[in-house]
Tab-separated table of C-alpha atoms in Angstrom:
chain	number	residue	atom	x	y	z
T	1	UNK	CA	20.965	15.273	10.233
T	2	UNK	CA	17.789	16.481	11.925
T	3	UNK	CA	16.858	13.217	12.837
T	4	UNK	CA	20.025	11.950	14.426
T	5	UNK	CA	20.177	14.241	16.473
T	6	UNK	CA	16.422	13.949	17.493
T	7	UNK	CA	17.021	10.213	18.374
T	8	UNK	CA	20.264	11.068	20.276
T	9	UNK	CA	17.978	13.646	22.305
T	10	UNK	CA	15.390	10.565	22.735
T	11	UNK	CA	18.139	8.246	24.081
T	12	UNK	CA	19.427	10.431	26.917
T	13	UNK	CA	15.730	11.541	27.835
T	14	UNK	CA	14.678	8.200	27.582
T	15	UNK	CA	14.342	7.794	31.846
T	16	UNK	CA	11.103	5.607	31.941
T	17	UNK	CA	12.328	2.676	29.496
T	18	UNK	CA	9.535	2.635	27.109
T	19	UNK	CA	12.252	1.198	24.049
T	20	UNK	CA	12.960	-1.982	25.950
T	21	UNK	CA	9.258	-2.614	26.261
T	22	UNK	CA	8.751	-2.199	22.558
T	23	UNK	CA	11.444	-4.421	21.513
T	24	UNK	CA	8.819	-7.336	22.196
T	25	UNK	CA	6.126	-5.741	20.165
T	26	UNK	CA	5.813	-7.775	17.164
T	27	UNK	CA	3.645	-6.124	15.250
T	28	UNK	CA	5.884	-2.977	15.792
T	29	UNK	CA	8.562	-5.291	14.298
T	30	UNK	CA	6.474	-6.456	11.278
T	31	UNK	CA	5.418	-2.717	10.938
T	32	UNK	CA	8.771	-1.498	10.860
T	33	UNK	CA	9.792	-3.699	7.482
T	34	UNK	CA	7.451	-2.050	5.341
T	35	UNK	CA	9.220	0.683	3.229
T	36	UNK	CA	8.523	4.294	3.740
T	37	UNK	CA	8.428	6.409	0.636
T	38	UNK	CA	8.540	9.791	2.143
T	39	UNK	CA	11.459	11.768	2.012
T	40	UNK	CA	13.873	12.240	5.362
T	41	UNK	CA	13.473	16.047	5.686
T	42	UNK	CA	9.789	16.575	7.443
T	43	UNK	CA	9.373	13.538	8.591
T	44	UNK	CA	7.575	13.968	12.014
T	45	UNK	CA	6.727	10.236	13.022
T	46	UNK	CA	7.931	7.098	11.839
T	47	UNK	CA	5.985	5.224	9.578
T	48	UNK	CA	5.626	2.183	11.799
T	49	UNK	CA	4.356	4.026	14.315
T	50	UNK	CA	1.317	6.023	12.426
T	51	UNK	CA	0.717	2.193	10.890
T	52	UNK	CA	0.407	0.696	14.198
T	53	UNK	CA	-1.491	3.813	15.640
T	54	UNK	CA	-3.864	3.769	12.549
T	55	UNK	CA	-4.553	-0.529	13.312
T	56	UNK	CA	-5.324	0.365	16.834
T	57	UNK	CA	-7.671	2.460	16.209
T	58	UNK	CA	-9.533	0.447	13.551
T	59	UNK	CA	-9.363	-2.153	16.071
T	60	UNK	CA	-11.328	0.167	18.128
T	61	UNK	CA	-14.151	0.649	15.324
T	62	UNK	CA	-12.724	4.023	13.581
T	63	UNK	CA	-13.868	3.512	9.697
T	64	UNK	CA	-12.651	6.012	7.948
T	65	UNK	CA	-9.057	8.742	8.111
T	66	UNK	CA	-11.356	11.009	9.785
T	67	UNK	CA	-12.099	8.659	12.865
T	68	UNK	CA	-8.980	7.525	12.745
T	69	UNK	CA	-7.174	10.825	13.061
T	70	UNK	CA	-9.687	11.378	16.028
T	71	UNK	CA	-8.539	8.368	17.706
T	72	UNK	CA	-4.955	8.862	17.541
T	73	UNK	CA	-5.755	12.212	18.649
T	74	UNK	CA	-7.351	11.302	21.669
T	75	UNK	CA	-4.968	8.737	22.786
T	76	UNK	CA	-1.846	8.841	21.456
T	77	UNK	CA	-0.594	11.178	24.920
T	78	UNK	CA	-1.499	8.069	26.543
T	79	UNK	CA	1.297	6.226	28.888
T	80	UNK	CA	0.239	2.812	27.503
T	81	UNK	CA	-0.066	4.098	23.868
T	82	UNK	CA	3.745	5.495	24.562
T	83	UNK	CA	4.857	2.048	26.133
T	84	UNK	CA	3.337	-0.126	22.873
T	85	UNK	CA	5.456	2.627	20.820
T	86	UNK	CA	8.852	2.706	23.130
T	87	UNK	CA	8.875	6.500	23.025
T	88	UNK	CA	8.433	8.830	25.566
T	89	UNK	CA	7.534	11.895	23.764
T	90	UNK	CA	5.117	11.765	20.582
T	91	UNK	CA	3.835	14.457	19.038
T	92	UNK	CA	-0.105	14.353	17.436
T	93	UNK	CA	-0.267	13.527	13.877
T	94	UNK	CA	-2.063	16.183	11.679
T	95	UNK	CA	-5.187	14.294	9.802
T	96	UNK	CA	-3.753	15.156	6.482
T	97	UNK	CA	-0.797	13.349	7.308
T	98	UNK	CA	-2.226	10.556	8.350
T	99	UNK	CA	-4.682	9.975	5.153
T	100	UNK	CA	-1.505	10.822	2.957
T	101	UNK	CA	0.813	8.346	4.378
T	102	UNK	CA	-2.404	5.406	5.070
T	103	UNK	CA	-3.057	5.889	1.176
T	104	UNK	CA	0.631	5.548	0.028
T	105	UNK	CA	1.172	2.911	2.101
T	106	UNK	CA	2.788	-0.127	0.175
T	107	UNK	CA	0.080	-3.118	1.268
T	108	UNK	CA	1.946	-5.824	-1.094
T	109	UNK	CA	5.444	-5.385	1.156
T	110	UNK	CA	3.533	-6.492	4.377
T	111	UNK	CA	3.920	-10.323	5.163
T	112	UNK	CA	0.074	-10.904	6.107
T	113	UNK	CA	0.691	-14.536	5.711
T	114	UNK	CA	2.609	-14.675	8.938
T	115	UNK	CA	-0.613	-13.114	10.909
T	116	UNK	CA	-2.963	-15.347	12.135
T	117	UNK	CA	-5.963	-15.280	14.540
T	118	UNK	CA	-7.900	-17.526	17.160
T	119	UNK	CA	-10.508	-17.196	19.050
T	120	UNK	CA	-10.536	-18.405	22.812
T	121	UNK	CA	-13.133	-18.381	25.172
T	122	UNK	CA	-10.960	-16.190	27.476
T	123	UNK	CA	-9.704	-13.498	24.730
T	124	UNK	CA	-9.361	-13.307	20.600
T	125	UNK	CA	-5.626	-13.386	19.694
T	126	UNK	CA	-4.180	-12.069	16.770
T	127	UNK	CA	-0.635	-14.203	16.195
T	128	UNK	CA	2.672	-13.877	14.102
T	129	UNK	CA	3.405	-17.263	12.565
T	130	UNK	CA	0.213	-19.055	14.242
T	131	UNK	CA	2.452	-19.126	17.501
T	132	UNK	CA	1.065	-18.924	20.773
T	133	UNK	CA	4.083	-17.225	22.032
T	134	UNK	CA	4.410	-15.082	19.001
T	135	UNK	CA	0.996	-12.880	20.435
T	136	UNK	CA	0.343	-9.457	18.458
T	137	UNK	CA	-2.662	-8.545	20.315
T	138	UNK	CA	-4.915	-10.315	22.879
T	139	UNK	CA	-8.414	-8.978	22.708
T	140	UNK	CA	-10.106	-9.450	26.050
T	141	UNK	CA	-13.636	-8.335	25.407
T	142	UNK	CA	-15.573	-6.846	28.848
T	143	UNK	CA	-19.082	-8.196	28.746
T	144	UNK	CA	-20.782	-10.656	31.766
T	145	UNK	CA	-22.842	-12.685	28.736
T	146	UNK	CA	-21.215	-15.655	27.202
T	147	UNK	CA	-23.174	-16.635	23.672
């Protein structure tokens, strides 16, 4: 009950948007199919989002639940964070949650045969399907040297 109401309250606040620009994030929508084994009452965030949160910041060199908790920290209050998760309003994960729902997390329900990669000279892509115009992330990488 707690949580209809909380999306209801999300809808009418949402002013900026940020759910129409997430409806093109694919990995979002891969994210979203895996199966969440925690019961409805507590839940705080949804499982896609700590998922894609927790990804991002391993993209960004965290190692361990401890880094990654640290990342999320420090950037989840972020307006382009918010627009990748279509919400306007997040609040910070707690570390325990985060290593609690990362090590329950279901790995075999994920479809990582549909990701692919390639590597441009402009910018590393990650892909869903091994479709150009099916881009999960574009990597642009800021250094002047070219190996």
């Amino acid at each position: 009950m707690a949580i209809k109401s909380r999306d209801k309250l999300a809808q009418k606040r949402s002013i900026k948007g940020y759910a129409k620009q997430a409806e093109s994030n694919k990995l979002l929508e891969i994210l979203s199919q895996v199966p969440d084994y925690r019961k409805p009452q507590g839940k705080r965030h949804k499982l896609e989002h700590i998922l894609y949160l927790s990804i991002l910041a391993g993209l960004m060199g965290a190692t361990d639940y401890k880094q990654i908790s640290i990342w999320i920290e420090k950037h989840i209050q972020k307006e382009q964070v918010k627009k990748l998760l279509g919400v306007e309003f997040i609040l910070t994960p707690k570390k325990s949650a985060i290593s609690e729902i990362l090590a329950k997390v279901d790995a075999q329900s994920l479809e990582l045969k549909r990701i692919a990669q390639r590597d441009t000279k402009s910018y590393f892509g990650i892909l869903l399907d091994d479709n150009n115009r099916k881009w999960i992330a574009r990597l642009h990488f800021n250094y002047s040297i070219k190996y």
